[in-house]
PDB file of C-alpha atoms in Angstrom:
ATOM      1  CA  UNK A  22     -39.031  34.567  21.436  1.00  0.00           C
ATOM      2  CA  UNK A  23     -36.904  36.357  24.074  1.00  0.00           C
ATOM      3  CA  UNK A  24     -36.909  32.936  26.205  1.00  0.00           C
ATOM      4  CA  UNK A  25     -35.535  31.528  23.185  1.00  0.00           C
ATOM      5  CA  UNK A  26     -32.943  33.880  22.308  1.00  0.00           C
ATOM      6  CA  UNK A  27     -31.728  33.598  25.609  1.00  0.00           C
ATOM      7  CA  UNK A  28     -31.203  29.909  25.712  1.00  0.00           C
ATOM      8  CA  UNK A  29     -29.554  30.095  22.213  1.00  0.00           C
ATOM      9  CA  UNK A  30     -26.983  32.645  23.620  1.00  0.00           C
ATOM     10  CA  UNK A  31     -26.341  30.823  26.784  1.00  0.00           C
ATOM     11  CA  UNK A  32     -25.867  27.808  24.743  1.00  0.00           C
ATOM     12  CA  UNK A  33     -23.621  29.496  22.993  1.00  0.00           C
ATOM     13  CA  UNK A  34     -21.309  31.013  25.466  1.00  0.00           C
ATOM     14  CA  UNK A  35     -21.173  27.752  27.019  1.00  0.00           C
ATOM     15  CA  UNK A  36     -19.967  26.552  23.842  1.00  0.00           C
ATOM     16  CA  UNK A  37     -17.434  29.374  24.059  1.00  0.00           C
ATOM     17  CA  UNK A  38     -16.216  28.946  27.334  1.00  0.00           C
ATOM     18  CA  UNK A  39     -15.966  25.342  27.075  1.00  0.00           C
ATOM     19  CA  UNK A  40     -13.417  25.902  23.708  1.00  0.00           C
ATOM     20  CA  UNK A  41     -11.671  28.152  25.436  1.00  0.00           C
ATOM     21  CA  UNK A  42     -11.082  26.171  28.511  1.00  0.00           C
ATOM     22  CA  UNK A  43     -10.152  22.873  25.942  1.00  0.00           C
ATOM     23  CA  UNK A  44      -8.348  24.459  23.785  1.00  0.00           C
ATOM     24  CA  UNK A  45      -5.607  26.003  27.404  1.00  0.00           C
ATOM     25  CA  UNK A  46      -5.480  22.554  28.222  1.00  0.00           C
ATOM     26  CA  UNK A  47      -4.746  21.538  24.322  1.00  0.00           C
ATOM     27  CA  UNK A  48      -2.198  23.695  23.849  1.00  0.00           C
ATOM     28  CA  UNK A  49      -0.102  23.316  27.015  1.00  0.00           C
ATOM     29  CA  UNK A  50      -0.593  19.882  26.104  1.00  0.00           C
ATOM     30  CA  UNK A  51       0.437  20.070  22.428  1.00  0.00           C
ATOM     31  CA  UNK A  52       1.252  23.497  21.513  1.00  0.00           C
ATOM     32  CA  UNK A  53       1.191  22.617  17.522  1.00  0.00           C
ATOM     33  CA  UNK A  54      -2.493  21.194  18.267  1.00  0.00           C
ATOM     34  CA  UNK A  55      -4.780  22.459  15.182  1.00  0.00           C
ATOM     35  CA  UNK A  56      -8.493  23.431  15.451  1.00  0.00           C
ATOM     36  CA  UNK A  57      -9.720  19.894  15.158  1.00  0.00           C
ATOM     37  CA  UNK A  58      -7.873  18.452  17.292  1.00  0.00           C
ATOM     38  CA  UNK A  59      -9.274  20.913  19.947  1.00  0.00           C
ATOM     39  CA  UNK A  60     -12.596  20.522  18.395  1.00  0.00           C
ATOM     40  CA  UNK A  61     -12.455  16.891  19.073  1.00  0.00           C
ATOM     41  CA  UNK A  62     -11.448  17.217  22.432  1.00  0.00           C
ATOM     42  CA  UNK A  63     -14.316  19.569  23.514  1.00  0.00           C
ATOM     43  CA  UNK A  64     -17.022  17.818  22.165  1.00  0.00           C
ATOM     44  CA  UNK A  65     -18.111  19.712  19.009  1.00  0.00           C
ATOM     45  CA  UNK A  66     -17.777  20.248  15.478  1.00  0.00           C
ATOM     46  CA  UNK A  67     -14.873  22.175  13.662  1.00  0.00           C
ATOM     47  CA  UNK A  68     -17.699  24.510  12.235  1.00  0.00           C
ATOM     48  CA  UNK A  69     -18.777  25.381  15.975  1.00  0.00           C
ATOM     49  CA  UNK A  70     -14.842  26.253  16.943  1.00  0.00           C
ATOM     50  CA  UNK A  71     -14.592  28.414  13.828  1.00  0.00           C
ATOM     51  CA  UNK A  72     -18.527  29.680  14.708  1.00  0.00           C
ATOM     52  CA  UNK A  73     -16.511  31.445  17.654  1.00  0.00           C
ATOM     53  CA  UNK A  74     -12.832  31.734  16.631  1.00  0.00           C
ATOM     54  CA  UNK A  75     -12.544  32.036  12.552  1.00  0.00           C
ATOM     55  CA  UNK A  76      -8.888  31.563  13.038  1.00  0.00           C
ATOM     56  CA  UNK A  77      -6.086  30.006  15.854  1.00  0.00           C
ATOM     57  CA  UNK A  78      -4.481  33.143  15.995  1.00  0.00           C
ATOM     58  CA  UNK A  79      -7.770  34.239  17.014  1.00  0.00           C
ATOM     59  CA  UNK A  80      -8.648  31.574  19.778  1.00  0.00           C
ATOM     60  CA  UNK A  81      -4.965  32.289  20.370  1.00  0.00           C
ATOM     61  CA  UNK A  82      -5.451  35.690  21.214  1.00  0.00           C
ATOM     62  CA  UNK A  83      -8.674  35.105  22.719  1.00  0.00           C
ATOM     63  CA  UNK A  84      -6.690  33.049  25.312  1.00  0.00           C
ATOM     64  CA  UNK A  85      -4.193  35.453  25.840  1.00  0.00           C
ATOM     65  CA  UNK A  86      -7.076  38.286  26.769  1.00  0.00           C
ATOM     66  CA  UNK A  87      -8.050  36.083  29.243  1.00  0.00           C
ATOM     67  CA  UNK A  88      -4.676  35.479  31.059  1.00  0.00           C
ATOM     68  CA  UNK A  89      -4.172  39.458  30.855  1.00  0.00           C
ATOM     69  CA  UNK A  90      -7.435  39.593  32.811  1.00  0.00           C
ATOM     70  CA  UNK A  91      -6.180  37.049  35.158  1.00  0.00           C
ATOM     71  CA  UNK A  92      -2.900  38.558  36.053  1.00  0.00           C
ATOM     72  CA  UNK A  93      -4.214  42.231  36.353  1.00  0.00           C
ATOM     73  CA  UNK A  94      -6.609  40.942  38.848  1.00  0.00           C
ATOM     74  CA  UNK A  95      -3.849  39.529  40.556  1.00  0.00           C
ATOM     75  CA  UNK A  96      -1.286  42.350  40.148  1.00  0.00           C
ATOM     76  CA  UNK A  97      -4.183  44.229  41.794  1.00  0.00           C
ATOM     77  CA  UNK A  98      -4.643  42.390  44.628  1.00  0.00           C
ATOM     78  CA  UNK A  99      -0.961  42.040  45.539  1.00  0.00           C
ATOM     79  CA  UNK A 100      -0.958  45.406  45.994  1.00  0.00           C
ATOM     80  CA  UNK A 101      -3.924  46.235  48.035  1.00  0.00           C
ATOM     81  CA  UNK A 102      -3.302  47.502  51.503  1.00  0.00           C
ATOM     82  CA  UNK A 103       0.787  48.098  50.776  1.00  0.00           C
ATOM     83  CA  UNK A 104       1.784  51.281  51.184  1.00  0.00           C
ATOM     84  CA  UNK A 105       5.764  50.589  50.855  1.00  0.00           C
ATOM     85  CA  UNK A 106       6.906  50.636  46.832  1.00  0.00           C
ATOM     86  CA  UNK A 107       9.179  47.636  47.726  1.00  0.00           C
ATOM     87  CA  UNK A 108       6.819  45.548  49.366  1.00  0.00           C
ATOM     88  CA  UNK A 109       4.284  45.885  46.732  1.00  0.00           C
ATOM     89  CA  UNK A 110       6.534  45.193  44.178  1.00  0.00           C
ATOM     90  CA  UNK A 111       7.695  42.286  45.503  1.00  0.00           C
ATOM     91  CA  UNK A 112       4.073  40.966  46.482  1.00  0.00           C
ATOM     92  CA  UNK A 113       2.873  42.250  43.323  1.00  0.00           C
ATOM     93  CA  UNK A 114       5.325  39.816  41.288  1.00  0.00           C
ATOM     94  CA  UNK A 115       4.496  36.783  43.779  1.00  0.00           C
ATOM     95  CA  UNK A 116       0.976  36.945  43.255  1.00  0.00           C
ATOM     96  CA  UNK A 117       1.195  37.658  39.694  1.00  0.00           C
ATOM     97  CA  UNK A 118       3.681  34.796  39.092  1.00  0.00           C
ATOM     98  CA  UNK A 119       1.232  32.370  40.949  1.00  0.00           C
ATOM     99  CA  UNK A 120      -1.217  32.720  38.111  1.00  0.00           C
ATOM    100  CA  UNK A 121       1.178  33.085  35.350  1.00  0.00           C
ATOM    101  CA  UNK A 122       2.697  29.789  36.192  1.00  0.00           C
ATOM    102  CA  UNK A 123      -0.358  27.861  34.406  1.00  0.00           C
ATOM    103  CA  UNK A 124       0.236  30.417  30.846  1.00  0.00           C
ATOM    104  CA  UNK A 125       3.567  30.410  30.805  1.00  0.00           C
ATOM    105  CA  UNK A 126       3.860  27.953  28.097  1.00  0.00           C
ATOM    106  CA  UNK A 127       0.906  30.155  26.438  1.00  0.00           C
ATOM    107  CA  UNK A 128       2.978  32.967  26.454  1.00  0.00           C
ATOM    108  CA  UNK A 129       5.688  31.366  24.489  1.00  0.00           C
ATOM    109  CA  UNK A 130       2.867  29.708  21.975  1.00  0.00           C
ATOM    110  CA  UNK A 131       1.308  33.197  21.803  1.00  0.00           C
ATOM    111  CA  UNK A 132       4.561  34.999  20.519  1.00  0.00           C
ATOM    112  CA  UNK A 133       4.112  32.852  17.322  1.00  0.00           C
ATOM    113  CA  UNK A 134       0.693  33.687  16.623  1.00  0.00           C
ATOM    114  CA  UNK A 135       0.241  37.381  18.651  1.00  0.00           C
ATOM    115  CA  UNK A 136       2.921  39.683  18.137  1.00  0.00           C
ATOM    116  CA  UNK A 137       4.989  40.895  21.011  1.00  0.00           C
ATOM    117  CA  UNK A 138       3.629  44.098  20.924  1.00  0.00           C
ATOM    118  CA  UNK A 139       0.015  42.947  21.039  1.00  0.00           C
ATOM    119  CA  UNK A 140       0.956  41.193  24.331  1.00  0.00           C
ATOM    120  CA  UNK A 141       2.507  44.095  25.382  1.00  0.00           C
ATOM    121  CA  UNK A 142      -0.732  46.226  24.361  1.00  0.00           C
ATOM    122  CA  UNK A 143      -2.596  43.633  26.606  1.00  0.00           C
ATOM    123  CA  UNK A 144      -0.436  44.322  29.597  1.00  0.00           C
ATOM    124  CA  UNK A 145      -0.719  48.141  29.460  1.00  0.00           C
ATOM    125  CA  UNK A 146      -2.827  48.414  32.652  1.00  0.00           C
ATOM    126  CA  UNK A 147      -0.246  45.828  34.449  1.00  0.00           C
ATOM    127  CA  UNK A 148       2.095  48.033  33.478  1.00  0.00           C
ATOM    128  CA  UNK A 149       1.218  51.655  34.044  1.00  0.00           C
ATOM    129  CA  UNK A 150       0.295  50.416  37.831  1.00  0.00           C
ATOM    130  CA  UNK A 151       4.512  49.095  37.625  1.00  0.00           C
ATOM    131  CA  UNK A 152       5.382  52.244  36.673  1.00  0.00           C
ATOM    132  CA  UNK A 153       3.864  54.421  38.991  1.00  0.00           C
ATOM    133  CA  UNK A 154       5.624  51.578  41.937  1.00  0.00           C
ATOM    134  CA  UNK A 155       8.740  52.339  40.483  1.00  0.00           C
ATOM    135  CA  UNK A 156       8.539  56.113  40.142  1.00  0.00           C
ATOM    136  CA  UNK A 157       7.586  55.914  44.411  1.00  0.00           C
ATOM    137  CA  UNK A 158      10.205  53.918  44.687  1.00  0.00           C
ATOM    138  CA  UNK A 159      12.462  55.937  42.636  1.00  0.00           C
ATOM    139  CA  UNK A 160      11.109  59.191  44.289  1.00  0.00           C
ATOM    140  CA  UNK A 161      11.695  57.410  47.981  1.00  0.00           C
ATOM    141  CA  UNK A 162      15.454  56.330  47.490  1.00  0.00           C
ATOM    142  CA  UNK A 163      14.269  52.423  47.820  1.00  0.00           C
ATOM    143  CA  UNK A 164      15.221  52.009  44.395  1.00  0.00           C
ATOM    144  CA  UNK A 165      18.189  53.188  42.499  1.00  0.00           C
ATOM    145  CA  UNK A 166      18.682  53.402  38.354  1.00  0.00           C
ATOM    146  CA  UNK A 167      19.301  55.195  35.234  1.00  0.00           C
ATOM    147  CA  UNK A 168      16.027  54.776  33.708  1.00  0.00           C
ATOM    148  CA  UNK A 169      12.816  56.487  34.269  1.00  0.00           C
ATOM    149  CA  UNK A 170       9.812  54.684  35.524  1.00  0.00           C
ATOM    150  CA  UNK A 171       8.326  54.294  32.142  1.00  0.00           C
ATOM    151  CA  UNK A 172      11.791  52.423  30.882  1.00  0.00           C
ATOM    152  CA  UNK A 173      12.278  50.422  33.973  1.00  0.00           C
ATOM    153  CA  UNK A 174       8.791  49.083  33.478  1.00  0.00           C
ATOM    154  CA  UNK A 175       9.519  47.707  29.925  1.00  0.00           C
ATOM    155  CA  UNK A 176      12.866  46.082  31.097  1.00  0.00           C
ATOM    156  CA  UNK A 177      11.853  44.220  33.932  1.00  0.00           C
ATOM    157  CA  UNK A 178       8.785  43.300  31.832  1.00  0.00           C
ATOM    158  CA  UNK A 179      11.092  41.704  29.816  1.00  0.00           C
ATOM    159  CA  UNK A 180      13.364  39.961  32.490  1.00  0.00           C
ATOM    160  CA  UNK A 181       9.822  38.245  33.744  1.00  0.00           C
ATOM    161  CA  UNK A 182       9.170  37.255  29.827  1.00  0.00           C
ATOM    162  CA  UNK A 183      13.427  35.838  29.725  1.00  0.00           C
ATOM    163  CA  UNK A 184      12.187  34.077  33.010  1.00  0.00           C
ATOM    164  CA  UNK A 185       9.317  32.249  32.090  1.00  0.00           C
ATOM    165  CA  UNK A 186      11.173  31.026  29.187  1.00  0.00           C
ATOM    166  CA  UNK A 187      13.793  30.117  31.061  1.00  0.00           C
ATOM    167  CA  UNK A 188      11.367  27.974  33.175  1.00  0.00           C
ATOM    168  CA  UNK A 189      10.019  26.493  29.683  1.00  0.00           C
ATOM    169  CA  UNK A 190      12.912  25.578  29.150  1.00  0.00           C
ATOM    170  CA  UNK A 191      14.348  23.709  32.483  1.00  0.00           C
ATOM    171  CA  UNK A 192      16.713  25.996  33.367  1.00  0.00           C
ATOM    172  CA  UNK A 193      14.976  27.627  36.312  1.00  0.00           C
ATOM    173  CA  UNK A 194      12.699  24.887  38.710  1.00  0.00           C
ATOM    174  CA  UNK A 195       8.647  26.094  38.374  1.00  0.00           C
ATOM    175  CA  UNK A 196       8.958  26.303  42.510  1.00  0.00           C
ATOM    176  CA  UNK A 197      11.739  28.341  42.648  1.00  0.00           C
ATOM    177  CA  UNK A 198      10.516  30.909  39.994  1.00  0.00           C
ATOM    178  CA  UNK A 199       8.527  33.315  41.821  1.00  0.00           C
ATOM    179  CA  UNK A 200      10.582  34.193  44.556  1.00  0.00           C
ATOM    180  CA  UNK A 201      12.981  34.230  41.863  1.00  0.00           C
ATOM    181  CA  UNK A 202      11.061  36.949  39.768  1.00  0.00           C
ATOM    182  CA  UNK A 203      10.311  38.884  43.114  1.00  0.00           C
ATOM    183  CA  UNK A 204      13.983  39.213  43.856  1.00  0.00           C
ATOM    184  CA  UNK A 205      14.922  39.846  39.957  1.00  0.00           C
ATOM    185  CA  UNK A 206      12.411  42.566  39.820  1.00  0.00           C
ATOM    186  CA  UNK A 207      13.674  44.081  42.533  1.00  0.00           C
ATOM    187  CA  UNK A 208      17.190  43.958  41.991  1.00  0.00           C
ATOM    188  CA  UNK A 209      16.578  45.351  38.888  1.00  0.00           C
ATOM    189  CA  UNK A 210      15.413  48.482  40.158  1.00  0.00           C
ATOM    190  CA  UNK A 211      18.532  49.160  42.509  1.00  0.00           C
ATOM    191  CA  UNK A 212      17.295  47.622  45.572  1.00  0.00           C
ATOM    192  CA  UNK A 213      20.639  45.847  47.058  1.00  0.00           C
ATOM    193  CA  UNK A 214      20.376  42.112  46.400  1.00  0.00           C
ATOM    194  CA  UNK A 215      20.268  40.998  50.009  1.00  0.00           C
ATOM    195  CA  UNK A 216      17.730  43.151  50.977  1.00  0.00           C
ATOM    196  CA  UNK A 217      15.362  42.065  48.373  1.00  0.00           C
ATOM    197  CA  UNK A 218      16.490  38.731  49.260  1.00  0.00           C
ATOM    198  CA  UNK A 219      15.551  39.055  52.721  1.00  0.00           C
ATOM    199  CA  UNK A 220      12.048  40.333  51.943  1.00  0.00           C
ATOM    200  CA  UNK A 221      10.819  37.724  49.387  1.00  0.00           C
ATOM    201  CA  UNK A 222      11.790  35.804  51.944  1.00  0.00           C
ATOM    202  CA  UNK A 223      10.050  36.985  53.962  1.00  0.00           C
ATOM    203  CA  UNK A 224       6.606  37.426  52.408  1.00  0.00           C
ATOM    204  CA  UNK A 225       7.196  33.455  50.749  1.00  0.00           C
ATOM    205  CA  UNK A 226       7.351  32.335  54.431  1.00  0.00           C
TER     206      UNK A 226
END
């Protein structure tokens, strides 16, 4: 009995993880594409999709979850072993662009069917780990502004949002767009525009 619950369940998150991997690749593809058509492109019936996801905001979302996941992981990483706030902003936002690049367009199909602030809910972690960058920075002179942490987080949360729309759109080139949101980020903490220039640069090289 155990054997066979076991082999129902990992039938069944194989099933799962196969939809969810179709339905990325759907969606980038065809970002109006409905539940059959990704039920027809990953091999199973629309009852199976809904078995999992009982709505596309749901899948949606699911989706979503899993790109948060990805880019915390890779937030993280960029700043392992930094100790300067600059630095680790700026590698930070290069690592974290290098896996947004594939959910960009997901982003922009999300804000239809998850509200802003749900993505921003998602990001929270992301975010307090920003925030506590820009209050070193901040506290060190190596950034300059108005706002408290907290605020500056939000805003240059939203530049990288403006950014990978703009990229959507063709008005920044995908290679250029990292080193881009590095220096953007940066700037818009204070940090003069040729030295955050200089060390994007420098860490893209």
């Amino acid at each position: 009995m155990t054997r066979m619950t076991t082999g129902t369940s990992s039938r069944a998150d194989a099933n799962r993880r196969r939809i969810l991997d179709v339905a990325l690749a759907e969606l980038l593809r065809d970002p109006d594409a409905s539940m059959d058509q990704i039920a027809r492109a990953a091999g199973v019936v629309r009852r199976t999709v809904y078995g999992h996801f009982p709505s596309r905001e749901a899948l949606v979302g699911a989706l979503v979850d899993e790109a948060v996941e990805v880019v915390a992981a890779a937030h993280a990483r960029g700043l392992e072993g930094v100790t300067g706030p600059a630095e680790a902003m700026a590698r930070s936002i290069l690592a974290v662009w290098d896996i947004a690049d594939r959910y960009r367009l997901l982003i922009a199909l999300a804000q239809r069917s998850v509200t802003m602030q749900g993505i921003r809910e998602r990001l929270a972690p992301v975010r307090e780990a920003s925030v506590e960058q820009f209050r070193r920075g901040l506290d060190q002179g190596v950034f300059a502004s108005p706002l408290p942490p907290e605020a500056l987080a939000y805003v240059t949360e939203q530049v990288l949002f403006g950014l990978m729309e703009a990229v959507n759109d063709g008005l920044l080139p995908a290679e250029d767009a990292g080193r881009a949101a590095a220096v953007t980020m940066l700037t818009s903490a204070g940090m003069p525009a040729a030295d955050a220039a200089d060390l994007v640069t420098g860490l893209s090289t």
